[in-house]
Short mmCIF file of N, CA and C in Angstrom, two decimals:
data_model
loop_
_atom_site.label_atom_id
_atom_site.label_comp_id
_atom_site.label_asym_id
_atom_site.label_seq_id
_atom_site.Cartn_x
_atom_site.Cartn_y
_atom_site.Cartn_z
N MET A 233 100.57 20.14 283.78
CA MET A 233 100.21 18.95 283.04
C MET A 233 99.57 19.34 281.70
N PHE A 234 98.69 20.35 281.73
CA PHE A 234 98.08 20.83 280.49
C PHE A 234 99.16 21.29 279.52
N ALA A 235 100.08 22.10 280.02
CA ALA A 235 101.15 22.63 279.14
C ALA A 235 102.03 21.52 278.60
N LEU A 236 102.31 20.50 279.39
CA LEU A 236 103.12 19.39 278.90
C LEU A 236 102.42 18.63 277.78
N LEU A 237 101.12 18.43 277.90
CA LEU A 237 100.38 17.68 276.90
C LEU A 237 100.01 18.52 275.68
N CYS A 238 99.76 19.81 275.88
CA CYS A 238 99.25 20.65 274.80
C CYS A 238 100.28 21.61 274.21
N GLY A 239 101.39 21.82 274.92
CA GLY A 239 102.43 22.70 274.40
C GLY A 239 102.20 24.18 274.68
N LYS A 240 101.19 24.50 275.48
CA LYS A 240 100.93 25.88 275.86
C LYS A 240 100.12 25.88 277.16
N PRO A 241 100.17 26.99 277.91
CA PRO A 241 99.37 27.04 279.14
C PRO A 241 97.87 27.05 278.82
N PRO A 242 97.06 26.59 279.76
CA PRO A 242 95.64 26.45 279.49
C PRO A 242 94.88 27.76 279.26
N PHE A 243 95.34 28.85 279.86
CA PHE A 243 94.59 30.10 279.80
C PHE A 243 95.24 31.16 278.92
N GLU A 244 96.30 30.78 278.22
CA GLU A 244 97.03 31.73 277.39
C GLU A 244 96.12 32.38 276.34
N SER A 245 96.30 33.70 276.17
CA SER A 245 95.54 34.42 275.15
C SER A 245 96.40 35.55 274.59
N LYS A 246 95.78 36.40 273.78
CA LYS A 246 96.55 37.43 273.06
C LYS A 246 97.14 38.52 273.95
N ASP A 247 96.52 38.77 275.11
CA ASP A 247 97.04 39.82 276.00
C ASP A 247 96.81 39.43 277.46
N VAL A 248 97.50 40.11 278.34
CA VAL A 248 97.46 39.77 279.77
C VAL A 248 96.05 39.91 280.35
N LYS A 249 95.35 40.96 279.97
CA LYS A 249 94.00 41.18 280.50
C LYS A 249 93.08 40.02 280.13
N SER A 250 93.14 39.59 278.88
CA SER A 250 92.33 38.46 278.43
C SER A 250 92.72 37.16 279.14
N THR A 251 94.03 36.99 279.35
CA THR A 251 94.50 35.81 280.07
C THR A 251 93.94 35.78 281.48
N TYR A 252 93.99 36.91 282.19
CA TYR A 252 93.45 36.97 283.55
C TYR A 252 91.94 36.67 283.56
N LYS A 253 91.21 37.19 282.57
CA LYS A 253 89.78 36.91 282.49
C LYS A 253 89.54 35.43 282.29
N ARG A 254 90.33 34.82 281.41
CA ARG A 254 90.18 33.37 281.17
C ARG A 254 90.47 32.57 282.44
N ILE A 255 91.46 33.01 283.21
CA ILE A 255 91.76 32.33 284.47
C ILE A 255 90.59 32.43 285.42
N LEU A 256 90.05 33.64 285.58
CA LEU A 256 88.92 33.85 286.49
C LEU A 256 87.69 33.06 286.08
N ASP A 257 87.50 32.91 284.77
CA ASP A 257 86.33 32.19 284.24
C ASP A 257 86.59 30.71 284.05
N ILE A 258 87.81 30.26 284.35
CA ILE A 258 88.23 28.87 284.08
C ILE A 258 87.86 28.52 282.63
N ASP A 259 88.30 29.35 281.72
CA ASP A 259 87.97 29.23 280.30
C ASP A 259 89.19 28.67 279.54
N TYR A 260 89.16 27.37 279.30
CA TYR A 260 90.24 26.73 278.56
C TYR A 260 89.64 25.66 277.66
N SER A 261 90.38 25.28 276.65
CA SER A 261 89.94 24.19 275.77
C SER A 261 91.17 23.45 275.28
N TYR A 262 90.95 22.21 274.91
CA TYR A 262 92.03 21.38 274.41
C TYR A 262 92.17 21.60 272.91
N PRO A 263 93.40 21.70 272.42
CA PRO A 263 93.59 21.85 270.97
C PRO A 263 92.96 20.66 270.23
N LYS A 264 92.14 20.96 269.24
CA LYS A 264 91.43 19.90 268.51
C LYS A 264 92.37 18.97 267.75
N GLN A 265 93.53 19.48 267.33
CA GLN A 265 94.45 18.67 266.53
C GLN A 265 95.22 17.65 267.37
N LEU A 266 95.16 17.75 268.69
CA LEU A 266 95.87 16.82 269.57
C LEU A 266 94.94 15.74 270.08
N ARG A 267 95.47 14.53 270.18
CA ARG A 267 94.71 13.44 270.80
C ARG A 267 95.15 13.33 272.25
N ILE A 268 94.27 13.72 273.13
CA ILE A 268 94.55 13.64 274.56
C ILE A 268 93.56 12.66 275.16
N SER A 269 94.08 11.72 275.90
CA SER A 269 93.21 10.66 276.43
C SER A 269 92.15 11.23 277.38
N PRO A 270 91.01 10.59 277.41
CA PRO A 270 89.96 11.00 278.36
C PRO A 270 90.45 10.97 279.82
N LYS A 271 91.32 10.02 280.14
CA LYS A 271 91.84 9.94 281.50
C LYS A 271 92.71 11.16 281.83
N SER A 272 93.53 11.58 280.88
CA SER A 272 94.36 12.77 281.09
C SER A 272 93.50 14.02 281.20
N LYS A 273 92.48 14.12 280.36
CA LYS A 273 91.57 15.27 280.44
C LYS A 273 90.86 15.29 281.79
N ASP A 274 90.52 14.12 282.30
CA ASP A 274 89.83 14.03 283.58
C ASP A 274 90.71 14.57 284.71
N VAL A 275 91.99 14.26 284.68
CA VAL A 275 92.92 14.78 285.70
C VAL A 275 93.02 16.31 285.58
N ILE A 276 93.24 16.79 284.37
CA ILE A 276 93.37 18.23 284.17
C ILE A 276 92.08 18.95 284.58
N ASP A 277 90.96 18.46 284.14
CA ASP A 277 89.68 19.07 284.50
C ASP A 277 89.48 19.05 286.02
N GLY A 278 89.93 18.00 286.66
CA GLY A 278 89.82 17.91 288.11
C GLY A 278 90.72 18.90 288.84
N LEU A 279 91.84 19.22 288.24
CA LEU A 279 92.76 20.18 288.85
C LEU A 279 92.36 21.63 288.59
N LEU A 280 91.77 21.88 287.42
CA LEU A 280 91.42 23.24 287.03
C LEU A 280 90.00 23.59 287.43
N GLN A 281 89.69 23.38 288.68
CA GLN A 281 88.40 23.75 289.25
C GLN A 281 88.53 25.08 289.98
N LYS A 282 87.53 25.92 289.85
CA LYS A 282 87.56 27.25 290.48
C LYS A 282 87.54 27.15 292.01
N THR A 283 86.71 26.28 292.51
CA THR A 283 86.55 26.12 293.96
C THR A 283 87.58 25.11 294.47
N PRO A 284 88.44 25.53 295.39
CA PRO A 284 89.48 24.61 295.88
C PRO A 284 88.94 23.28 296.40
N GLU A 285 87.79 23.29 297.04
CA GLU A 285 87.23 22.05 297.59
C GLU A 285 86.83 21.07 296.49
N GLU A 286 86.60 21.56 295.29
CA GLU A 286 86.20 20.71 294.18
C GLU A 286 87.39 20.18 293.39
N ARG A 287 88.58 20.70 293.67
CA ARG A 287 89.77 20.26 292.94
C ARG A 287 90.18 18.85 293.34
N LEU A 288 90.79 18.18 292.40
CA LEU A 288 91.32 16.85 292.63
C LEU A 288 92.41 16.92 293.71
N SER A 289 92.30 16.11 294.72
CA SER A 289 93.30 16.12 295.80
C SER A 289 94.55 15.37 295.36
N LEU A 290 95.64 15.58 296.06
CA LEU A 290 96.88 14.87 295.76
C LEU A 290 96.67 13.36 295.89
N ASP A 291 95.99 12.94 296.94
CA ASP A 291 95.73 11.51 297.11
C ASP A 291 94.91 10.94 295.94
N SER A 292 93.91 11.70 295.49
CA SER A 292 93.11 11.25 294.36
C SER A 292 93.93 11.21 293.08
N MET A 293 94.82 12.16 292.92
CA MET A 293 95.69 12.18 291.74
C MET A 293 96.59 10.96 291.70
N LEU A 294 97.14 10.62 292.86
CA LEU A 294 98.10 9.52 292.92
C LEU A 294 97.48 8.17 292.56
N ILE A 295 96.18 8.05 292.76
CA ILE A 295 95.52 6.78 292.42
C ILE A 295 94.66 6.88 291.15
N HIS A 296 94.72 8.03 290.49
CA HIS A 296 93.92 8.22 289.27
C HIS A 296 94.46 7.28 288.17
N PRO A 297 93.56 6.68 287.39
CA PRO A 297 93.99 5.76 286.34
C PRO A 297 94.96 6.40 285.32
N ALA A 298 94.89 7.68 285.09
CA ALA A 298 95.79 8.32 284.14
C ALA A 298 97.23 8.34 284.65
N LEU A 299 97.40 8.28 285.94
CA LEU A 299 98.75 8.34 286.53
C LEU A 299 99.18 7.04 287.19
N ASP A 300 98.38 6.00 287.03
CA ASP A 300 98.67 4.72 287.63
C ASP A 300 99.75 4.01 286.82
N ASN A 301 100.90 3.78 287.43
CA ASN A 301 102.02 3.14 286.75
C ASN A 301 102.07 1.64 286.96
N GLN A 302 101.11 1.10 287.71
CA GLN A 302 101.13 -0.34 287.97
C GLN A 302 100.69 -1.08 286.71
N GLN A 303 101.39 -2.12 286.41
CA GLN A 303 101.04 -2.91 285.24
C GLN A 303 100.02 -3.96 285.64
N THR A 304 99.07 -4.19 284.74
CA THR A 304 98.02 -5.17 285.03
C THR A 304 98.28 -6.45 284.29
#
């Protein structure tokens, strides 16, 4: 989802070692030049949690306002 919205993977860096460190540290940021909705950021932030128990569940994702396709 991050790559689709931002055009690059969240942890990409100049070399593999740095990329692995960024993954371990959950070190990512959104490109400043892109407008990404707070709802979309909330989903991504919920998925990119280090601790599996803290990650957004599939059920939570399906009802998240960023992914809600129901018209009001």
